[in-house]
Amino acid sequence: MPVIGPGPGDPENDDWDPGWEDQDTPFRRWLHDKLTAAGFECAADAAGIYAPANRYNGLDDAQMGLIAILTGVGPDAVRAAHKADLGAWSREQQLRDHPDLAVLDADLDRIRHRS
């Protein structure tokens, strides 16, 4: 499977996480659910492609438009799912950078549901 962005040993590595390849993220769950509801047999594969791209590179208007068509929702719904995922990712980064108990305690439920 190709590496999205710099690999772990690359000096340009800017928070690339190999777990993105199979990590259960809010966007991956959203996309998988929408594609499954739309009857796509390859929902898991498509979610596995777009979820890491969403976090690492972001999604351009064409990609968001395609996802909107495939899932039967408007581009604003795709954009909202994208932003929610980036918000969750930001909170994860804060926990990694500053794992004090107050932040951790406030986020335990969300983390538990991700595992």
Coordinates of C-alpha atoms in Angstrom, one line a residue:
M1 CA 0.0 0.0 0.0
P2 CA 1.5 3.4 -0.9
V3 CA 2.4 5.8 1.9
I4 CA 0.3 8.9 2.0
G5 CA 2.7 11.8 2.6
P6 CA 6.2 11.5 4.0
G7 CA 7.0 8.1 5.5
P8 CA 8.0 7.6 9.1
G9 CA 11.8 7.8 8.4
D10 CA 11.5 10.9 6.1
P11 CA 13.0 14.1 7.5
E12 CA 10.0 15.9 6.2
N13 CA 7.7 13.8 8.3
D14 CA 5.2 16.3 9.7
D15 CA 3.0 14.1 12.0
W16 CA 2.4 11.4 9.4
D17 CA 0.8 8.5 11.4
P18 CA 1.0 5.0 10.0
G19 CA -2.1 4.2 12.0
W20 CA -4.1 6.4 9.5
E21 CA -4.0 3.4 7.1
D22 CA -6.6 1.6 9.3
Q23 CA -7.4 4.0 12.1
D24 CA -11.0 4.3 13.0
T25 CA -11.7 8.1 12.6
P26 CA -14.9 10.0 12.6
F27 CA -14.7 10.7 8.9
R28 CA -13.9 7.0 8.1
R29 CA -17.0 5.9 10.1
W30 CA -19.2 8.6 8.5
L31 CA -18.0 7.8 5.0
H32 CA -18.3 4.0 5.5
D33 CA -21.8 4.4 6.9
K34 CA -23.0 6.6 4.1
L35 CA -21.5 4.4 1.4
T36 CA -22.9 1.3 2.9
A37 CA -26.3 2.9 3.1
A38 CA -26.0 3.8 -0.6
G39 CA -25.3 0.1 -1.4
F40 CA -21.6 0.2 -2.2
E41 CA -19.9 -3.1 -1.7
C42 CA -16.5 -1.4 -1.6
A43 CA -17.5 1.0 1.2
A44 CA -14.6 -0.1 3.5
D45 CA -12.0 0.2 0.7
A46 CA -13.2 3.7 -0.3
A47 CA -13.3 4.8 3.3
G48 CA -9.7 3.5 3.7
I49 CA -8.6 5.6 0.8
Y50 CA -10.4 8.9 1.6
A51 CA -10.1 8.9 5.5
P52 CA -6.2 9.2 5.5
A53 CA -6.3 11.6 2.6
N54 CA -8.8 13.7 4.5
R55 CA -6.5 14.1 7.5
Y56 CA -3.1 14.3 5.7
N57 CA -3.8 16.2 2.6
G58 CA -7.3 17.5 3.0
L59 CA -10.0 17.1 0.4
D60 CA -10.3 19.4 -2.6
D61 CA -13.6 20.5 -4.0
A62 CA -13.6 17.8 -6.7
Q63 CA -13.1 15.0 -4.1
M64 CA -15.8 16.5 -1.8
G65 CA -18.1 16.7 -4.8
L66 CA -17.4 13.0 -5.7
I67 CA -18.0 11.9 -2.2
A68 CA -21.2 13.9 -2.0
I69 CA -22.5 12.2 -5.2
L70 CA -21.5 8.7 -4.1
T71 CA -23.0 9.2 -0.6
G72 CA -26.2 11.0 -1.8
V73 CA -25.5 14.0 0.4
G74 CA -24.7 17.6 -0.3
P75 CA -21.2 19.0 -0.3
D76 CA -21.9 20.8 2.9
A77 CA -22.5 17.5 4.7
V78 CA -19.2 16.2 3.4
R79 CA -17.4 19.4 4.5
A80 CA -19.0 19.1 7.9
A81 CA -17.8 15.5 8.3
H82 CA -14.4 16.6 7.1
K83 CA -14.2 19.5 9.7
A84 CA -15.5 17.3 12.5
D85 CA -12.7 14.8 11.8
L86 CA -10.0 17.5 11.7
G87 CA -11.4 18.8 15.0
A88 CA -11.1 15.3 16.6
W89 CA -7.6 15.0 15.2
S90 CA -6.6 18.4 16.7
R91 CA -7.8 17.1 20.1
E92 CA -5.8 14.0 19.7
Q93 CA -2.7 16.1 19.0
Q94 CA -3.3 18.1 22.1
L95 CA -3.5 15.0 24.2
R96 CA -0.2 13.8 22.7
D97 CA 1.5 17.1 23.3
H98 CA 0.0 17.9 26.7
P99 CA -1.4 14.8 28.4
D100 CA -2.4 16.4 31.6
L101 CA -5.2 14.8 33.5
A102 CA -7.7 17.6 33.0
V103 CA -7.6 17.3 29.2
L104 CA -7.4 13.5 29.3
D105 CA -10.4 13.3 31.6
A106 CA -12.5 15.6 29.4
D107 CA -11.7 13.4 26.4
L108 CA -11.9 9.9 27.8
D109 CA -15.3 9.0 26.4
R110 CA -14.4 10.1 22.9
I111 CA -11.1 8.1 23.0
R112 CA -12.9 5.0 24.4
H113 CA -15.4 5.1 21.4
R114 CA -12.5 5.3 18.9
S115 CA -10.7 2.2 20.0

